[in-house]
Each structure stands twice: as C-alpha cells, then as structure tokens.
Short mmCIF file of C-alpha atoms in Angstrom, two decimals:
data_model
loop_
_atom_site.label_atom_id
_atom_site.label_comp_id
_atom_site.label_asym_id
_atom_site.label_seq_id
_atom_site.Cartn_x
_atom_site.Cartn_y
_atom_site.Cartn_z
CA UNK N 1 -24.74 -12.12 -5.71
CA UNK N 2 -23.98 -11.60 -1.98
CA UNK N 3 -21.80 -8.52 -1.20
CA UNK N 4 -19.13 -8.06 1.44
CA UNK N 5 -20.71 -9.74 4.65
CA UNK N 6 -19.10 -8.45 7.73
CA UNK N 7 -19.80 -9.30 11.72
CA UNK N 8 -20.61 -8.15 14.21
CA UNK N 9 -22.65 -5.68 13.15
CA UNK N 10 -22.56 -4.03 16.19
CA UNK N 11 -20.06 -4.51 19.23
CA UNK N 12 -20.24 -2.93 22.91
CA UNK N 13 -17.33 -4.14 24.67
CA UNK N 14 -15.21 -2.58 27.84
CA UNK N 15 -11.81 -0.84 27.72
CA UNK N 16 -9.28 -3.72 27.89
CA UNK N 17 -10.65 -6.51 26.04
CA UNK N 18 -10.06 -8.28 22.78
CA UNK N 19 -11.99 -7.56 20.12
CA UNK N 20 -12.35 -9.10 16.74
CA UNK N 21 -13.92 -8.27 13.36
CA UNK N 22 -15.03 -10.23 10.56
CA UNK N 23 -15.05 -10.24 6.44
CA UNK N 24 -16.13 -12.24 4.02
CA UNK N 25 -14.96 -10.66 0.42
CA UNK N 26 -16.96 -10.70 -2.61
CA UNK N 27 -15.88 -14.34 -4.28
CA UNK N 28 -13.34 -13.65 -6.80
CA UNK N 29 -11.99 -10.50 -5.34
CA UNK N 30 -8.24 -10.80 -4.76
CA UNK N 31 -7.87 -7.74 -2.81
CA UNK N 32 -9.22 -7.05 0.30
CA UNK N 33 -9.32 -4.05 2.62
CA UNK N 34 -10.01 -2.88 6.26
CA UNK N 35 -11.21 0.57 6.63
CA UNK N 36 -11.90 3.05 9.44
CA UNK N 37 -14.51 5.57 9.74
CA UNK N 38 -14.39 7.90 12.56
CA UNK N 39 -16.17 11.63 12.48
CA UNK N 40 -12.66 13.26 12.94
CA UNK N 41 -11.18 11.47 10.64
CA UNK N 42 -12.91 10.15 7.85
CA UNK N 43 -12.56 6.85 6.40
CA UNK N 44 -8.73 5.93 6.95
CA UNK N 45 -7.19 3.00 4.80
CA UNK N 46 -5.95 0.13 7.34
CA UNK N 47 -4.45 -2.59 5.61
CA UNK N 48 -4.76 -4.14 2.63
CA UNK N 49 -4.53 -7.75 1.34
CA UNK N 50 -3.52 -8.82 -2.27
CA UNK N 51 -4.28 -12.24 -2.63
CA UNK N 52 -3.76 -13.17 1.16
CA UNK N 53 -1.12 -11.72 1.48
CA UNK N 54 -0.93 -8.22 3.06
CA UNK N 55 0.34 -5.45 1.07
CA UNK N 56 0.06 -2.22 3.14
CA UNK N 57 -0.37 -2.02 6.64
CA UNK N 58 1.03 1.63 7.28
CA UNK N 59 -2.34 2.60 8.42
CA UNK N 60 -2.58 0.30 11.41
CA UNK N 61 -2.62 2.58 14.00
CA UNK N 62 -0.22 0.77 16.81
CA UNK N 63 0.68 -2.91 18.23
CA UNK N 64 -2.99 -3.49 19.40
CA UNK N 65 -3.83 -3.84 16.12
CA UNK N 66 -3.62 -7.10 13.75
CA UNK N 67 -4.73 -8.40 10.72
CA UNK N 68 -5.15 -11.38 9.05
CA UNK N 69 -6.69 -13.53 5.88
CA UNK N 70 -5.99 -16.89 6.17
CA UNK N 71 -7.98 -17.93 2.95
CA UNK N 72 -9.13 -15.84 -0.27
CA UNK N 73 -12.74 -16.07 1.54
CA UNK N 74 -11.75 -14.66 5.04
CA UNK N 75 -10.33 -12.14 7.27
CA UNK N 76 -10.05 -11.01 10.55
CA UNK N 77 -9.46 -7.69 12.28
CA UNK N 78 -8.44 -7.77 15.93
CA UNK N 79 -7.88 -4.97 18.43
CA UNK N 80 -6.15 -6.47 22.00
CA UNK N 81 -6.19 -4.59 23.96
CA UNK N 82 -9.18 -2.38 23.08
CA UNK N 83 -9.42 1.41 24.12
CA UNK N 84 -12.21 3.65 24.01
CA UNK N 85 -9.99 6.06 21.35
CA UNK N 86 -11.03 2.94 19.13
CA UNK N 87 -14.16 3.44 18.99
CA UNK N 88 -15.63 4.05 15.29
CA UNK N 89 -17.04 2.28 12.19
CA UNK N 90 -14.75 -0.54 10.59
CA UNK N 91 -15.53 -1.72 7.29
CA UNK N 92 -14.07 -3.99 5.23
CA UNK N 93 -14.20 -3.87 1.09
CA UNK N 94 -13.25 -5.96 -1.71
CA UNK N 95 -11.88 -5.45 -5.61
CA UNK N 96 -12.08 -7.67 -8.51
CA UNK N 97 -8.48 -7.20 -9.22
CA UNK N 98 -5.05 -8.24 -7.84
CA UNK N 99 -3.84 -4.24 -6.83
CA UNK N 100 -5.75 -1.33 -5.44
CA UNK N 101 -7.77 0.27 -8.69
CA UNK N 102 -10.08 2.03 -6.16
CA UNK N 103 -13.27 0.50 -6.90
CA UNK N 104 -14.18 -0.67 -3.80
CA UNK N 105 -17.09 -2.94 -2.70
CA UNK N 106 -17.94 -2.24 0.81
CA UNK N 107 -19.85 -4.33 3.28
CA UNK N 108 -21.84 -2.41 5.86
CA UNK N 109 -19.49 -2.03 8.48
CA UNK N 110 -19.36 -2.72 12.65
CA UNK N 111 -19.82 -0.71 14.89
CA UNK N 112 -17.75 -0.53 17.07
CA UNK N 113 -17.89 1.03 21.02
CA UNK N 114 -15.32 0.68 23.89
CA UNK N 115 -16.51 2.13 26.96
CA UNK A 1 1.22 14.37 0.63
CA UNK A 2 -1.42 13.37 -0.88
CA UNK A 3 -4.65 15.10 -0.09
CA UNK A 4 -8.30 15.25 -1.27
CA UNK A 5 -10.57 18.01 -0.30
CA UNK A 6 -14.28 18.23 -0.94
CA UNK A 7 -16.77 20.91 -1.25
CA UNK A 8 -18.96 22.05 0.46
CA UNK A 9 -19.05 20.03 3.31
CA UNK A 10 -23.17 20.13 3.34
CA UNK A 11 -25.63 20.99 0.49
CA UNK A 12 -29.25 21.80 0.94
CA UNK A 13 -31.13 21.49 -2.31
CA UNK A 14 -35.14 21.82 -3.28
CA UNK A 15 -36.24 19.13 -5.15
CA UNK A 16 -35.28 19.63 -8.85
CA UNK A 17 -32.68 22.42 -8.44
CA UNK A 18 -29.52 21.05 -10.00
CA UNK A 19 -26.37 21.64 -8.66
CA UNK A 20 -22.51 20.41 -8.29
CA UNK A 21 -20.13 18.95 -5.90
CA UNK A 22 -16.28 19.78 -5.73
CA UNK A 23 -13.39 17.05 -5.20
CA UNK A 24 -10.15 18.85 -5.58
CA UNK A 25 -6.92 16.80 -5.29
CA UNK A 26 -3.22 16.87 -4.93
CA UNK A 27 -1.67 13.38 -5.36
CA UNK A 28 2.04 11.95 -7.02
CA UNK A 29 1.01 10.22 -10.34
CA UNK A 30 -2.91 9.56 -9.94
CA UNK A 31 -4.46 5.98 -11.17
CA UNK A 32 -8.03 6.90 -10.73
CA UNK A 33 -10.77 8.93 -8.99
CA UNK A 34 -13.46 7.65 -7.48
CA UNK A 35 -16.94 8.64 -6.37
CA UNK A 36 -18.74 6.89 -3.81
CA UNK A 37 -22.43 7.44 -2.21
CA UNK A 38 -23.06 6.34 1.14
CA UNK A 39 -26.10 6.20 3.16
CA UNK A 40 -26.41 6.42 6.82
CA UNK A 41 -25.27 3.27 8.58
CA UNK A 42 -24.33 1.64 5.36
CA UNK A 43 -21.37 1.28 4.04
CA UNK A 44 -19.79 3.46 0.38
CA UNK A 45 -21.39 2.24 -2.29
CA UNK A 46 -19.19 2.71 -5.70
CA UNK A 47 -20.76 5.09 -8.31
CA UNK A 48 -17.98 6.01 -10.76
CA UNK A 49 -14.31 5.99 -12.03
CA UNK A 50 -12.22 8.53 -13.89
CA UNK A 51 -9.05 8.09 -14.78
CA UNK A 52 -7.79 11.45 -16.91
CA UNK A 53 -8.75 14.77 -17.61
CA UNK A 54 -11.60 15.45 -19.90
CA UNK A 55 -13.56 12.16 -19.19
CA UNK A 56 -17.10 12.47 -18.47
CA UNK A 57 -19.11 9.43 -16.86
CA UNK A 58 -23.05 9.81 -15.90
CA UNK A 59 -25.85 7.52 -14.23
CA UNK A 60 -29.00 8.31 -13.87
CA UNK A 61 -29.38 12.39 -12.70
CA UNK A 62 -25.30 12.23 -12.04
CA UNK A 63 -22.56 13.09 -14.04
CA UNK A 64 -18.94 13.02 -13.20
CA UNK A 65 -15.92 15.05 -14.85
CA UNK A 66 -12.45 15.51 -14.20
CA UNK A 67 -10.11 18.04 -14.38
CA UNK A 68 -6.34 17.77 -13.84
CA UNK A 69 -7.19 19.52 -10.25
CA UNK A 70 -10.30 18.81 -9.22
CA UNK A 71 -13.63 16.44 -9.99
CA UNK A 72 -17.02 17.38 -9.92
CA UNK A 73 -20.05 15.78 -9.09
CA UNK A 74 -22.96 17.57 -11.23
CA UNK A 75 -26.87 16.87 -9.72
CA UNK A 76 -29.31 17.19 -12.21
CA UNK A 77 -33.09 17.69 -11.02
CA UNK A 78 -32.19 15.75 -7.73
CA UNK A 79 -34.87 14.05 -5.78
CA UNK A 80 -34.62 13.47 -1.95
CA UNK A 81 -33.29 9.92 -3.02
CA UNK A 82 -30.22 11.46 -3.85
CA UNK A 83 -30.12 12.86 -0.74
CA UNK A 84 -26.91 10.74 0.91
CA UNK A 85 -23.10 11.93 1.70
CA UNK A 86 -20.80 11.73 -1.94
CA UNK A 87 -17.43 10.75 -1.23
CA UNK A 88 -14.25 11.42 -3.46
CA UNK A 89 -11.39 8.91 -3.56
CA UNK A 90 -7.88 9.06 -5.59
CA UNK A 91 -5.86 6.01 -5.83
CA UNK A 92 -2.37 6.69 -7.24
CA UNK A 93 0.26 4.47 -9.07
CA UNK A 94 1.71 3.49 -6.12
CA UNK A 95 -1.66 1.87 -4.66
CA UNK A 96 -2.33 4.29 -2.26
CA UNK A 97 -6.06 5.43 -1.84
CA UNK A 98 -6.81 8.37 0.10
CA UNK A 99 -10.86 10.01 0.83
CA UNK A 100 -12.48 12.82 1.14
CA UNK A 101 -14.53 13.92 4.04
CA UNK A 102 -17.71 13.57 1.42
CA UNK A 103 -20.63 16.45 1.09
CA UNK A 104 -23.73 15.21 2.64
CA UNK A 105 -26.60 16.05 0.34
CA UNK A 106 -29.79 16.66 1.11
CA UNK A 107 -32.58 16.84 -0.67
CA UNK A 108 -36.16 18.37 0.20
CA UNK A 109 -39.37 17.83 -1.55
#
C-alpha cells in the first residue's frame, strides 16, 4: 500500500515568495495533519483536517500561513509570504479514523529553506 | 499545559546492552500515548499505543509500559538498527497531540 506521499521533497526558495506544500493521505484516512519540525522546537501540530474539513488550526503560526483539503485525497500547505524564520521540515500524516487517536502515518516530509 | 518530556536527550549503547527510555507527561484527561521511531530524513514512523496504566505492548527487542506519569521505552539487546531518535506523543480527550523532543539512540557494534 502506498504511504503518505508528500512534494516537494525539497524546496530552496527566497525570502518573499509563495510557497506551497503537498499531501496525499493514506486512502481511507479521514484525518489529516500538517506538522512542523524545527531543531528548536520539535515537531509542532499545525492543523488538522477531519474529513475535509479543518478541525484545529491553533498551531498555524500567523496570516502567511493557509491550509487547505479540497478532497479526502488532497491537501495543500501554503506559506505567502515566505520568511527565512520558516525554514524547517513540514510533514504531513494521516489516521484511519474520523478524530485524532494519535496514531499517525507520516510521509517523509519537505524540506523546506528560505534564504 | 500540557507537556511531554523525554529522557535522556541522547543514549550511547554497545551492541547488546539493554537499556530504557523515559517519556514523562502532564496532560488534562489523556486518550493515548504514543511512541514513534524516526530515522534521519524520514519522517515518524508509528511503533506503539498505550492507553492506561499497567499496559505493556512489545515488538521485536522493544517493549513499552505506562505509568500514570511517565512511559518507558525498554531496549533489549539492541543492535545498531535500533539506533534512530524515539519520540513520545500524548493525545488527550480533547484531540490535542503534543511530542516530545525524542532520545536519539545510538547503537555501536
């Protein structure tokens, strides 16, 4: 079965400019997740999605940030405008069920750099 | 707040000598803890759930208890393909899910 499949898998891009991530969930997962992975802080909960529709989204860090699954088989992650404080791993995960049990499917993440 | 701390943040083990990981946790009404293993440039990869105090899960050289404070991750006999950083997660009834740093484990033959 094919896992979480994000892209890119890697992303250079320059202070200012739009950036977007994206997931493909496990089919048949109704929840989805974006995640953050930084040095300093760990892996930081973003948003989550419970059957499209987004449940959480305290952990967006500001404005710049947006989310979106328009069907049960995609979602985006966009950053406009990008900063270099953004800089860090994003992954995105999946779950079988319709509320957060915790056990997460991960994909393997982009990289992301803003110089 | 809800918090999850690990210990220690690195581990250094010969091959074979068994040792444990720490997860200690303060959360409002826990659902679950989780352990995850993660690999460099890969993404956590699930390993185990417990949801109350007493329970016991293994796989393979692992085993995973729970305590109404703390988890711990117990290494038997590790080999360096163990060697990887463990992460702790609590999700409580509200949905939230909060990590640990993780433990990076290493292993040497």
């Amino acid at each position: 079965d094919a896992g979480v499949i994000q892209s890119p898998r890697h992303e250079v891009t320059e202070m200012g400019q739009e950036v977007t991530l994206r997931c493909k969930p496990i089919s048949g997962h109704n929840s989805l997740f974006w995640y953050r992975q930084t040095m300093m802080r760990g892996l930081e909960l973003l948003i989550y999605f419970n059957n499209n529709v987004p449940i959480d989204d305290s952990g967006m860090p500001e404005d710049r940030f947006s989310a979106k699954m328009p069907n049960a088989s995609f979602s985006t992650l966009k950053i406009q405008p990008s900063e270099p404080r953004d800089s860090a791993v994003y992954f995105c995960a999946s779950s079988k069920r319709g509320y957060n049990t915790g056990e997460l499917f991960f994909g393997e993440g982009s990289r992301l750099t803003v110089l | 707040e809800d918090q999850v701390t690990q210990s220690p943040e690195a581990l250094r083990l010969q091959e074979g000598e068994s040792s444990s990981l720490n997860c200690s946790y303060t959360v409002s009404g826990l659902r679950g803890l989780f352990w995850y293993r993660q690999d460099p440039g890969k993404g956590p990869e699930f390993l185990f759930t417990l949801y109350s105090a007493g329970e016991e899960k293994e796989k393979e050289r692992l085993k995973a208890t729970l305590t109404k404070k703390e988890s711990f991750l117990h290494i038997t006999a590790p080999k360096p393909e163990d060697s990887a950083t463990y992460l702790c997660a609590v999700t409580t009834n509200a949905g939230k899910s909060t990590f640990g740093d993780g433990t990076t484990l290493t292993v040497k033959p």
